Amino acid sequence: MSLVLFFGYLAGFLTTVSLIPQVIKMKKTKSADDFSLAMLLIWCSGIACWVGYGILMSAEPIIFWNLGTLLLAGSILGMKIKYTGKQAQETKPIAAKKNPLKT
């Protein structure tokens, strides 16, 4: 394996694996409040473009690791969509009941 290919795979591995703690945290907390939907959509589109670029350039590390990144980014996007509505419903304050004995 050439040094160039080694660094390609290493860089892809590190950047892809860096998303795993975030995916785990979002799954545990069931919260995606810190991510904007627009950013996630643009990010996933950019990753898809990297996959396309890798295919056109026959660059295996770019294809392989960006497919992995797209999978993880897609799961973050999915959790954002899933948890956004839930969070809003769960945090609504309960209407205070009036005490019938107080006037």
CSV table of C-alpha atoms in Angstrom, one decimal, residues 30 76-87:
chain,number,residue,atom,x,y,z
A,30,LYS,CA,-33.3,11.6,22.0
A,76,ILE,CA,-28.2,12.0,12.3
A,77,LEU,CA,-30.6,13.6,9.8
A,78,GLY,CA,-33.1,10.9,10.5
A,79,MET,CA,-32.9,11.4,14.2
A,80,LYS,CA,-33.2,15.2,13.7
A,81,ILE,CA,-36.4,14.7,11.9
A,82,LYS,CA,-37.7,12.0,14.3
A,83,TYR,CA,-36.8,13.8,17.6
A,84,THR,CA,-37.6,17.4,16.6
A,85,GLY,CA,-41.4,17.0,16.9
A,86,LYS,CA,-41.1,14.8,20.0
A,87,GLN,CA,-39.0,17.3,21.9
